[in-house]
mmCIF file of C-alpha atoms and ligand atoms in Angstrom:
data_model
loop_
_atom_site.group_PDB
_atom_site.id
_atom_site.type_symbol
_atom_site.label_atom_id
_atom_site.label_comp_id
_atom_site.label_asym_id
_atom_site.label_seq_id
_atom_site.Cartn_x
_atom_site.Cartn_y
_atom_site.Cartn_z
ATOM 1 C CA MET A 16 -9.737 -8.807 22.700
ATOM 2 C CA ILE A 17 -9.229 -9.719 19.043
ATOM 3 C CA LYS A 18 -8.635 -13.341 19.966
ATOM 4 C CA GLN A 19 -11.856 -13.522 22.021
ATOM 5 C CA HIS A 20 -13.760 -12.118 19.063
ATOM 6 C CA PHE A 21 -12.390 -14.848 16.815
ATOM 7 C CA LEU A 22 -13.285 -17.534 19.343
ATOM 8 C CA LEU A 23 -16.877 -16.300 19.494
ATOM 9 C CA ILE A 24 -17.159 -16.396 15.699
ATOM 10 C CA ASP A 25 -15.666 -19.883 15.714
ATOM 11 C CA PHE A 26 -18.223 -21.144 18.200
ATOM 12 C CA PHE A 27 -21.258 -19.843 16.281
ATOM 13 C CA SER A 28 -19.857 -21.007 12.966
ATOM 14 C CA TYR A 29 -19.354 -24.525 14.272
ATOM 15 C CA LEU A 30 -22.895 -24.460 15.687
ATOM 16 C CA GLN A 31 -24.285 -23.274 12.353
ATOM 17 C CA SER A 32 -22.371 -25.987 10.476
ATOM 18 C CA ILE A 33 -23.676 -28.751 12.697
ATOM 19 C CA MET A 34 -27.216 -27.334 12.435
ATOM 20 C CA ASN A 35 -26.982 -27.359 8.638
ATOM 21 C CA ILE A 36 -25.917 -30.996 8.544
ATOM 22 C CA GLY A 37 -28.587 -31.831 11.161
ATOM 23 C CA GLN A 38 -31.328 -30.151 9.122
ATOM 24 C CA GLY A 39 -30.335 -32.206 6.099
ATOM 25 C CA VAL A 40 -30.631 -35.465 8.055
ATOM 26 C CA LEU A 41 -34.001 -34.363 9.459
ATOM 27 C CA ILE A 42 -35.405 -33.761 5.980
ATOM 28 C CA ILE A 43 -34.436 -37.292 4.931
ATOM 29 C CA LEU A 44 -35.984 -38.785 8.092
ATOM 30 C CA LYS A 45 -39.264 -36.910 7.542
ATOM 31 C CA GLN A 46 -39.523 -38.397 4.089
ATOM 32 C CA ILE A 47 -38.921 -41.911 5.443
ATOM 33 C CA ILE A 48 -41.547 -41.428 8.162
ATOM 34 C CA LYS A 49 -44.059 -40.349 5.518
ATOM 35 C CA ASN A 50 -43.426 -43.792 3.919
ATOM 36 C CA GLU A 51 -42.739 -42.338 0.564
ATOM 37 C CA GLU A 52 -41.272 -44.933 -1.674
ATOM 38 C CA HIS A 53 -38.666 -42.706 -3.076
ATOM 39 C CA ILE A 54 -36.915 -39.807 -1.567
ATOM 40 C CA SER A 55 -37.042 -37.299 -4.356
ATOM 41 C CA SER A 56 -33.857 -35.950 -5.843
ATOM 42 C CA ARG A 57 -34.942 -32.497 -4.626
ATOM 43 C CA PHE A 58 -34.583 -33.630 -1.034
ATOM 44 C CA TYR A 59 -31.218 -35.155 -1.757
ATOM 45 C CA CYS A 60 -30.237 -31.784 -3.151
ATOM 46 C CA ILE A 61 -31.350 -30.016 0.011
ATOM 47 C CA PHE A 62 -29.511 -32.566 2.121
ATOM 48 C CA PHE A 63 -26.277 -32.321 0.190
ATOM 49 C CA GLY A 64 -26.639 -28.554 -0.060
ATOM 50 C CA LYS A 65 -26.962 -28.230 3.678
ATOM 51 C CA ALA A 66 -24.094 -30.634 4.294
ATOM 52 C CA ILE A 67 -21.840 -28.807 1.855
ATOM 53 C CA ILE A 68 -22.607 -25.457 3.489
ATOM 54 C CA GLY A 69 -21.765 -27.017 6.837
ATOM 55 C CA LEU A 70 -18.464 -28.484 5.642
ATOM 56 C CA SER A 71 -17.524 -25.254 3.846
ATOM 57 C CA CYS A 72 -18.026 -23.355 7.084
ATOM 58 C CA LEU A 73 -15.729 -25.763 8.891
ATOM 59 C CA MET A 74 -13.061 -25.368 6.179
ATOM 60 C CA LEU A 75 -13.381 -21.579 6.303
ATOM 61 C CA ILE A 76 -12.838 -21.651 10.041
ATOM 62 C CA SER A 77 -9.621 -23.636 9.548
ATOM 63 C CA CYS A 78 -8.351 -21.026 7.059
ATOM 64 C CA THR A 79 -9.267 -18.185 9.378
ATOM 65 C CA LYS A 80 -7.285 -19.849 12.114
ATOM 66 C CA GLU A 81 -4.194 -20.129 9.911
ATOM 67 C CA ASP A 82 -4.419 -16.450 8.966
ATOM 68 C CA GLU A 83 -4.823 -15.575 12.606
ATOM 69 C CA ASN A 84 -1.524 -17.281 13.371
ATOM 70 C CA ILE A 85 0.295 -15.323 10.652
ATOM 71 C CA THR A 86 -0.776 -11.966 12.006
ATOM 72 C CA ALA A 87 -0.697 -12.856 15.667
ATOM 73 C CA PRO A 88 -0.575 -9.638 17.676
ATOM 74 C CA ASN A 89 2.333 -8.755 19.929
ATOM 75 C CA GLU A 90 4.726 -11.032 18.137
ATOM 76 C CA THR A 91 8.094 -9.696 17.032
ATOM 77 C CA ILE A 92 8.356 -9.696 13.254
ATOM 78 C CA LYS A 93 11.545 -11.405 12.091
ATOM 79 C CA ILE A 94 12.854 -10.381 8.692
ATOM 80 C CA PRO A 95 15.644 -12.264 6.869
ATOM 81 C CA VAL A 96 18.152 -9.956 5.189
ATOM 82 C CA ILE A 97 20.555 -10.408 2.285
ATOM 83 C CA VAL A 98 23.159 -7.707 1.668
ATOM 84 C CA HIS A 99 24.468 -7.595 -1.892
ATOM 85 C CA ILE A 100 27.912 -6.043 -1.535
ATOM 86 C CA ILE A 101 28.690 -4.469 -4.914
ATOM 87 C CA HIS A 102 32.435 -4.086 -5.463
ATOM 88 C CA ASN A 103 34.800 -3.750 -8.392
ATOM 89 C CA GLY A 104 37.201 -6.586 -7.718
ATOM 90 C CA GLU A 105 38.715 -5.170 -4.520
ATOM 91 C CA GLU A 106 39.865 -7.439 -1.692
ATOM 92 C CA ILE A 107 37.425 -7.947 1.152
ATOM 93 C CA GLY A 108 37.823 -4.986 3.504
ATOM 94 C CA GLU A 109 39.019 -2.702 0.755
ATOM 95 C CA GLY A 110 36.735 0.098 -0.498
ATOM 96 C CA PRO A 111 33.179 -0.983 -1.327
ATOM 97 C CA ASN A 112 33.950 -4.671 -0.721
ATOM 98 C CA ILE A 113 33.040 -4.211 2.949
ATOM 99 C CA THR A 114 33.633 -6.770 5.672
ATOM 100 C CA PHE A 115 31.173 -9.111 7.339
ATOM 101 C CA GLU A 116 31.805 -7.197 10.569
ATOM 102 C CA GLN A 117 30.614 -3.954 9.010
ATOM 103 C CA VAL A 118 27.436 -5.654 7.804
ATOM 104 C CA LYS A 119 26.901 -7.196 11.232
ATOM 105 C CA SER A 120 27.277 -3.787 12.879
ATOM 106 C CA GLN A 121 24.465 -2.462 10.674
ATOM 107 C CA ILE A 122 22.129 -5.294 11.614
ATOM 108 C CA GLU A 123 22.848 -4.610 15.279
ATOM 109 C CA VAL A 124 21.910 -0.960 14.796
ATOM 110 C CA LEU A 125 18.649 -1.926 13.078
ATOM 111 C CA ASN A 126 17.734 -4.175 15.969
ATOM 112 C CA GLU A 127 18.503 -1.457 18.492
ATOM 113 C CA ASP A 128 16.502 1.161 16.602
ATOM 114 C CA TYR A 129 13.514 -0.991 15.652
ATOM 115 C CA ARG A 130 13.311 -2.427 19.178
ATOM 116 C CA LYS A 131 13.985 0.856 21.060
ATOM 117 C CA LYS A 132 16.574 -1.141 22.913
ATOM 118 C CA GLU A 133 17.639 0.080 26.331
ATOM 119 C CA TYR A 134 21.227 1.213 26.886
ATOM 120 C CA THR A 135 21.800 1.722 23.160
ATOM 121 C CA ASN A 136 21.565 4.678 20.758
ATOM 122 C CA GLY A 137 18.118 3.364 19.769
ATOM 123 C CA PHE A 138 16.495 4.026 23.143
ATOM 124 C CA ASN A 139 14.275 7.025 23.898
ATOM 125 C CA ILE A 140 11.889 8.185 26.604
ATOM 126 C CA ASN A 141 9.520 9.981 24.274
ATOM 127 C CA SER A 142 5.884 9.440 25.316
ATOM 128 C CA VAL A 143 5.028 8.519 21.719
ATOM 129 C CA GLY A 144 8.244 6.567 21.103
ATOM 130 C CA ALA A 145 7.465 3.028 19.911
ATOM 131 C CA ASP A 146 9.181 -0.320 20.034
ATOM 132 C CA MET A 147 8.500 -1.340 16.435
ATOM 133 C CA GLU A 148 8.785 -5.027 17.369
ATOM 134 C CA ILE A 149 10.682 -5.861 14.194
ATOM 135 C CA MET A 150 14.005 -7.680 14.130
ATOM 136 C CA PHE A 151 16.379 -8.253 11.253
ATOM 137 C CA PHE A 152 18.490 -11.378 10.762
ATOM 138 C CA LEU A 153 21.271 -12.210 8.346
ATOM 139 C CA ALA A 154 19.988 -15.042 6.153
ATOM 140 C CA GLU A 155 21.910 -18.293 6.533
ATOM 141 C CA TYR A 156 20.703 -19.854 3.280
ATOM 142 C CA SER A 157 20.542 -18.893 -0.396
ATOM 143 C CA PRO A 158 17.282 -19.170 -2.384
ATOM 144 C CA SER A 159 18.420 -22.603 -3.602
ATOM 145 C CA GLY A 160 18.867 -23.767 -0.015
ATOM 146 C CA ASN A 161 22.668 -23.688 0.155
ATOM 147 C CA LYS A 162 24.361 -22.563 3.331
ATOM 148 C CA LEU A 163 26.003 -19.188 2.725
ATOM 149 C CA ALA A 164 29.754 -18.819 3.216
ATOM 150 C CA GLU A 165 29.074 -15.553 5.035
ATOM 151 C CA ALA A 166 25.655 -15.168 6.621
ATOM 152 C CA GLY A 167 23.540 -12.507 4.951
ATOM 153 C CA ILE A 168 26.155 -11.627 2.346
ATOM 154 C CA ASP A 169 26.212 -11.903 -1.439
ATOM 155 C CA ARG A 170 29.414 -10.405 -2.896
ATOM 156 C CA VAL A 171 29.031 -9.208 -6.469
ATOM 157 C CA ASN A 172 31.634 -7.729 -8.782
ATOM 158 C CA GLY A 173 29.526 -5.042 -10.451
ATOM 159 C CA GLY A 174 32.274 -4.243 -12.954
ATOM 160 C CA ARG A 175 32.392 -0.516 -12.354
ATOM 161 C CA GLN A 176 34.092 1.876 -9.949
ATOM 162 C CA GLU A 177 31.102 4.044 -9.158
ATOM 163 C CA TRP A 178 27.362 3.924 -9.498
ATOM 164 C CA PRO A 179 25.653 7.108 -10.663
ATOM 165 C CA LYS A 180 23.539 8.802 -8.065
ATOM 166 C CA GLY A 181 20.313 10.816 -7.918
ATOM 167 C CA ILE A 182 18.141 10.814 -11.010
ATOM 168 C CA LEU A 183 20.955 9.162 -12.936
ATOM 169 C CA ARG A 184 20.984 6.066 -10.780
ATOM 170 C CA ASN A 185 19.395 4.141 -13.620
ATOM 171 C CA PRO A 186 22.109 1.468 -13.989
ATOM 172 C CA ILE A 187 21.308 0.392 -10.440
ATOM 173 C CA GLU A 188 17.616 0.066 -11.219
ATOM 174 C CA THR A 189 17.801 -1.285 -14.743
ATOM 175 C CA THR A 190 20.875 -3.483 -14.598
ATOM 176 C CA LEU A 191 22.289 -4.149 -11.171
ATOM 177 C CA LYS A 192 19.137 -4.938 -9.204
ATOM 178 C CA PRO A 193 17.394 -7.175 -11.765
ATOM 179 C CA ALA A 194 20.616 -9.177 -12.150
ATOM 180 C CA THR A 195 21.259 -9.672 -8.451
ATOM 181 C CA PHE A 196 18.008 -9.575 -6.445
ATOM 182 C CA TRP A 197 16.929 -12.529 -4.334
ATOM 183 C CA ASP A 198 13.263 -13.520 -3.954
ATOM 184 C CA PRO A 199 11.766 -10.452 -2.232
ATOM 185 C CA THR A 200 8.988 -12.521 -0.690
ATOM 186 C CA LYS A 201 11.715 -14.202 1.355
ATOM 187 C CA TYR A 202 14.482 -11.624 1.823
ATOM 188 C CA LEU A 203 14.810 -7.945 2.436
ATOM 189 C CA ASN A 204 17.295 -7.070 -0.317
ATOM 190 C CA ILE A 205 19.909 -4.470 0.606
ATOM 191 C CA TRP A 206 22.515 -3.324 -1.915
ATOM 192 C CA THR A 207 25.638 -1.498 -0.766
ATOM 193 C CA VAL A 208 27.336 0.465 -3.523
ATOM 194 C CA ASN A 209 29.852 3.202 -4.144
ATOM 195 C CA PHE A 210 27.532 6.011 -5.228
ATOM 196 C CA GLY A 211 30.360 8.080 -6.655
ATOM 197 C CA GLY A 212 32.718 10.842 -5.580
ATOM 198 C CA PHE A 213 31.775 12.300 -2.231
ATOM 199 C CA THR A 214 30.581 15.874 -2.500
ATOM 200 C CA GLY A 215 29.455 16.890 0.992
ATOM 201 C CA ARG A 216 25.797 16.107 1.736
ATOM 202 C CA ASP A 217 24.946 13.721 -1.009
ATOM 203 C CA LEU A 218 22.793 10.735 -1.706
ATOM 204 C CA LEU A 219 23.276 8.390 1.230
ATOM 205 C CA GLY A 220 20.694 5.811 0.223
ATOM 206 C CA TYR A 221 17.224 5.268 -1.174
ATOM 207 C CA ALA A 222 14.391 2.760 -0.919
ATOM 208 C CA GLN A 223 11.458 1.343 -2.846
ATOM 209 C CA PHE A 224 8.076 2.008 -1.233
ATOM 210 C CA PRO A 225 5.624 -0.867 -0.691
ATOM 211 C CA SER A 226 2.725 -1.494 -3.095
ATOM 212 C CA ASN A 227 -1.004 -1.792 -2.345
ATOM 213 C CA SER A 228 -0.777 -1.015 1.351
ATOM 214 C CA GLY A 229 -3.935 1.088 1.190
ATOM 215 C CA LEU A 230 -2.154 3.791 3.176
ATOM 216 C CA ALA A 231 -2.585 7.489 2.470
ATOM 217 C CA GLY A 232 0.481 9.086 0.970
ATOM 218 C CA LEU A 233 1.688 6.042 -0.945
ATOM 219 C CA ASN A 234 1.103 5.017 -4.546
ATOM 220 C CA SER A 235 -0.595 1.673 -5.066
ATOM 221 C CA ASP A 236 2.364 0.652 -7.238
ATOM 222 C CA GLY A 237 5.615 0.965 -5.326
ATOM 223 C CA GLY A 238 7.679 -0.758 -7.985
ATOM 224 C CA LEU A 239 8.734 -4.103 -9.386
ATOM 225 C CA ALA A 240 9.718 -7.191 -7.405
ATOM 226 C CA GLU A 241 13.110 -7.220 -9.099
ATOM 227 C CA THR A 242 13.984 -3.749 -7.793
ATOM 228 C CA ASP A 243 12.438 -4.114 -4.336
ATOM 229 C CA GLY A 244 14.681 -3.235 -1.396
ATOM 230 C CA VAL A 245 17.042 -0.496 -0.266
ATOM 231 C CA VAL A 246 20.347 0.830 -1.610
ATOM 232 C CA ILE A 247 22.919 2.344 0.733
ATOM 233 C CA GLY A 248 26.264 3.978 0.034
ATOM 234 C CA TYR A 249 28.906 1.734 1.595
ATOM 235 C CA LYS A 250 30.410 4.692 3.480
ATOM 236 C CA TYR A 251 27.135 5.174 5.355
ATOM 237 C CA PHE A 252 26.455 1.521 6.109
ATOM 238 C CA GLY A 253 27.163 0.110 9.574
ATOM 239 C CA SER A 254 28.337 1.823 12.733
ATOM 240 C CA SER A 255 31.842 3.089 13.438
ATOM 241 C CA GLN A 256 31.002 2.674 17.134
ATOM 242 C CA LYS A 257 30.916 -1.082 16.685
ATOM 243 C CA GLY A 258 34.252 -1.753 14.994
ATOM 244 C CA ASP A 259 37.298 -0.372 13.273
ATOM 245 C CA PHE A 260 35.519 1.077 10.246
ATOM 246 C CA ASP A 261 37.333 4.398 9.842
ATOM 247 C CA TYR A 262 36.044 5.010 6.351
ATOM 248 C CA ILE A 263 32.414 5.150 7.465
ATOM 249 C CA PHE A 264 31.673 8.807 6.990
ATOM 250 C CA SER A 265 30.790 10.997 9.959
ATOM 251 C CA PRO A 266 28.190 12.338 10.780
ATOM 252 C CA PHE A 267 26.374 9.466 9.039
ATOM 253 C CA ASN A 268 28.491 6.856 10.736
ATOM 254 C CA LEU A 269 26.032 5.241 13.156
ATOM 255 C CA GLY A 270 23.899 3.209 10.768
ATOM 256 C CA ARG A 271 20.865 5.471 10.694
ATOM 257 C CA THR A 272 20.788 5.784 6.897
ATOM 258 C CA CYS A 273 19.709 2.157 6.719
ATOM 259 C CA THR A 274 17.219 2.607 9.580
ATOM 260 C CA HIS A 275 15.697 5.546 7.656
ATOM 261 C CA GLU A 276 15.571 3.775 4.286
ATOM 262 C CA ILE A 277 13.986 0.643 5.701
ATOM 263 C CA GLY A 278 11.414 3.002 7.254
ATOM 264 C CA HIS A 279 10.504 4.101 3.697
ATOM 265 C CA TRP A 280 10.560 0.514 2.492
ATOM 266 C CA LEU A 281 7.994 -0.229 5.218
ATOM 267 C CA GLY A 282 5.758 2.700 4.197
ATOM 268 C CA LEU A 283 6.943 5.712 6.213
ATOM 269 C CA ARG A 284 7.247 9.173 4.746
ATOM 270 C CA HIS A 285 9.572 11.984 5.821
ATOM 271 C CA ILE A 286 8.232 13.764 8.879
ATOM 272 C CA TRP A 287 7.976 17.074 6.995
ATOM 273 C CA GLY A 288 5.911 15.261 4.355
ATOM 274 C CA ASP A 289 8.252 16.517 1.609
ATOM 275 C CA GLY A 290 6.422 19.844 1.687
ATOM 276 C CA GLU A 291 5.573 22.781 3.919
ATOM 277 C CA CYS A 292 3.252 22.962 6.940
ATOM 278 C CA ASP A 293 0.154 21.921 5.031
ATOM 279 C CA VAL A 294 1.758 18.686 3.837
ATOM 280 C CA ASP A 295 1.667 15.750 6.200
ATOM 281 C CA ASP A 296 3.394 12.436 6.745
ATOM 282 C CA TYR A 297 0.018 10.938 7.759
ATOM 283 C CA CYS A 298 1.107 10.400 11.361
ATOM 284 C CA TYR A 299 -0.615 12.502 14.039
ATOM 285 C CA ASP A 300 2.150 12.081 16.579
ATOM 286 C CA THR A 301 4.931 13.503 14.413
ATOM 287 C CA PRO A 302 4.397 17.287 14.529
ATOM 288 C CA ASN A 303 4.186 18.983 11.149
ATOM 289 C CA ALA A 304 7.458 20.495 10.034
ATOM 290 C CA SER A 305 8.101 22.955 7.229
ATOM 291 C CA GLU A 306 11.343 21.417 6.005
ATOM 292 C CA PRO A 307 13.922 18.737 6.806
ATOM 293 C CA SER A 308 16.346 19.210 9.679
ATOM 294 C CA TYR A 309 20.060 18.980 9.069
ATOM 295 C CA GLY A 310 22.731 18.595 11.718
ATOM 296 C CA CYS A 311 21.350 18.431 15.225
ATOM 297 C CA LEU A 312 19.013 21.385 15.685
ATOM 298 C CA GLN A 313 17.578 20.969 19.182
ATOM 299 C CA ASN A 314 14.453 23.110 19.742
ATOM 300 C CA LYS A 315 13.883 23.650 16.044
ATOM 301 C CA TYR A 316 10.444 25.211 15.722
ATOM 302 C CA SER A 317 8.158 25.303 12.693
ATOM 303 C CA CYS A 318 4.435 24.981 11.891
ATOM 304 C CA ARG A 319 3.533 26.102 15.475
ATOM 305 C CA SER A 320 5.357 23.268 17.202
ATOM 306 C CA TYR A 321 8.786 21.856 17.919
ATOM 307 C CA ASP A 322 10.024 19.619 15.143
ATOM 308 C CA MET A 323 10.750 16.006 16.003
ATOM 309 C CA ILE A 324 14.305 16.205 14.710
ATOM 310 C CA GLU A 325 15.150 12.989 16.574
ATOM 311 C CA ASN A 326 12.796 11.000 14.356
ATOM 312 C CA TYR A 327 14.539 8.506 12.074
ATOM 313 C CA MET A 328 12.471 9.846 9.171
ATOM 314 C CA ASP A 329 14.050 13.309 9.378
ATOM 315 C CA TYR A 330 17.456 14.256 7.892
ATOM 316 C CA SER A 331 19.288 14.910 11.161
ATOM 317 C CA ASP A 332 22.773 13.570 11.835
ATOM 318 C CA ASP A 333 22.935 9.945 12.933
ATOM 319 C CA ALA A 334 23.843 10.859 16.515
ATOM 320 C CA CYS A 335 20.648 12.926 16.922
ATOM 321 C CA MET A 336 18.144 10.252 15.940
ATOM 322 C CA ASN A 337 16.467 7.761 18.250
ATOM 323 C CA THR A 338 12.693 7.738 17.623
ATOM 324 C CA PHE A 339 9.967 5.980 15.727
ATOM 325 C CA THR A 340 6.438 6.800 16.919
ATOM 326 C CA ILE A 341 3.271 4.855 17.654
ATOM 327 C CA ASP A 342 1.562 6.137 14.491
ATOM 328 C CA GLN A 343 4.590 5.218 12.416
ATOM 329 C CA LYS A 344 4.367 1.733 13.882
ATOM 330 C CA SER A 345 0.730 1.589 12.890
ATOM 331 C CA ARG A 346 1.601 2.402 9.253
ATOM 332 C CA ILE A 347 4.311 -0.239 9.206
ATOM 333 C CA THR A 348 1.945 -2.832 10.667
ATOM 334 C CA THR A 349 -0.544 -2.059 7.880
ATOM 335 C CA VAL A 350 2.176 -2.574 5.278
ATOM 336 C CA LEU A 351 3.278 -5.859 6.801
ATOM 337 C CA ASN A 352 -0.315 -7.093 6.737
ATOM 338 C CA ASN A 353 -1.270 -5.883 3.250
ATOM 339 C CA SER A 354 1.594 -5.280 0.885
ATOM 340 C CA PRO A 355 2.666 -7.914 -1.616
ATOM 341 C CA ARG A 356 6.066 -9.402 -0.724
ATOM 342 C CA ARG A 357 6.276 -7.588 2.636
ATOM 343 C CA LYS A 358 3.459 -9.705 4.079
ATOM 344 C CA ASN A 359 5.247 -12.943 3.139
ATOM 345 C CA LEU A 360 8.684 -12.027 4.421
ATOM 346 C CA TYR A 361 8.412 -12.927 8.034
ATOM 347 C CA ASN A 362 6.957 -16.357 7.356
ATOM 348 C CA ASN A 363 10.296 -17.449 5.906
ATOM 349 C CA TYR A 364 12.443 -16.671 8.869
ATOM 350 C CA LYS A 365 12.788 -20.245 10.126
ATOM 351 C CA GLU A 366 13.627 -21.644 6.703
ATOM 352 C CA LEU A 367 16.333 -19.081 5.962
ATOM 353 C CA VAL A 368 17.895 -18.218 9.272
ATOM 354 C CA GLN A 369 17.984 -21.332 11.434
HETATM 355 ZN ZN1 ZN B 10 14.219 9.582 3.079
#
């Protein structure tokens, strides 16, 4: 339907352009027929004016066509990923210096969850459950064009055992990210860190929201380019179902922390809207909830409806999540079309991955 609309506009624009040029020629001919010695400069102006309008229209059509290709509907969005593994000098596979296999297991989870892939944890039969049509790929090349030793991985000795969490996570924002980020118009930057001593339910990860999406519920300024991306505790990154990663902490051991944080990074809010029943997440198909859900509370009821505890944007255990909705997809599509950096990402897939 959208494509037909564009074609119709194209046809009339071409017609208009040709008519403009034609009118210019006609004006010149009329003057010649009238046997005027000189064609006044005014008529030249009209001629050139008409011709320029015609040519401008043709150029505009070309641009419109390019844009149309970028946002072609029903095309899977492919996002290159770089994971900055922040360690403190440990061997690979020891503590926060996680293995390539652990990173790979996380990417697999993302592609199951964002594609609602059958026969995986990411599948659901919810009537509003959406295939987000986004896929994530480990980048093969660095910003300078060098082939990476390990696809999608940038190992960094951060020079400290632990990174403060919560409000005191400033060293991550002020020092670590600006020193290590890769061009966020080309890569989704993920940092894995050791947030600090484990104290039960704690900070698992956090994300930077997009800027200038125009969406309700988001500030126009999501943050700086140099801090753009998501940060995940290394014990909650990847899936213990996909390898021998005993230290990944249950019940957050199936990679859903990253699925959730990338949801924020793409403009989604928590399904309870970070408030009570009168606060929304701006999606009609995620029932209002009065608070987050913890654990796996089937049939949890609040705000006159059952809570969608299986939604990735709730706080349920990893094993209880399997749903993004159609309205959530719509928000993410808006972000990918409008937000600085996000809208450029998927154009770089070919350059960085293959
Ligand atoms: Zn969250």
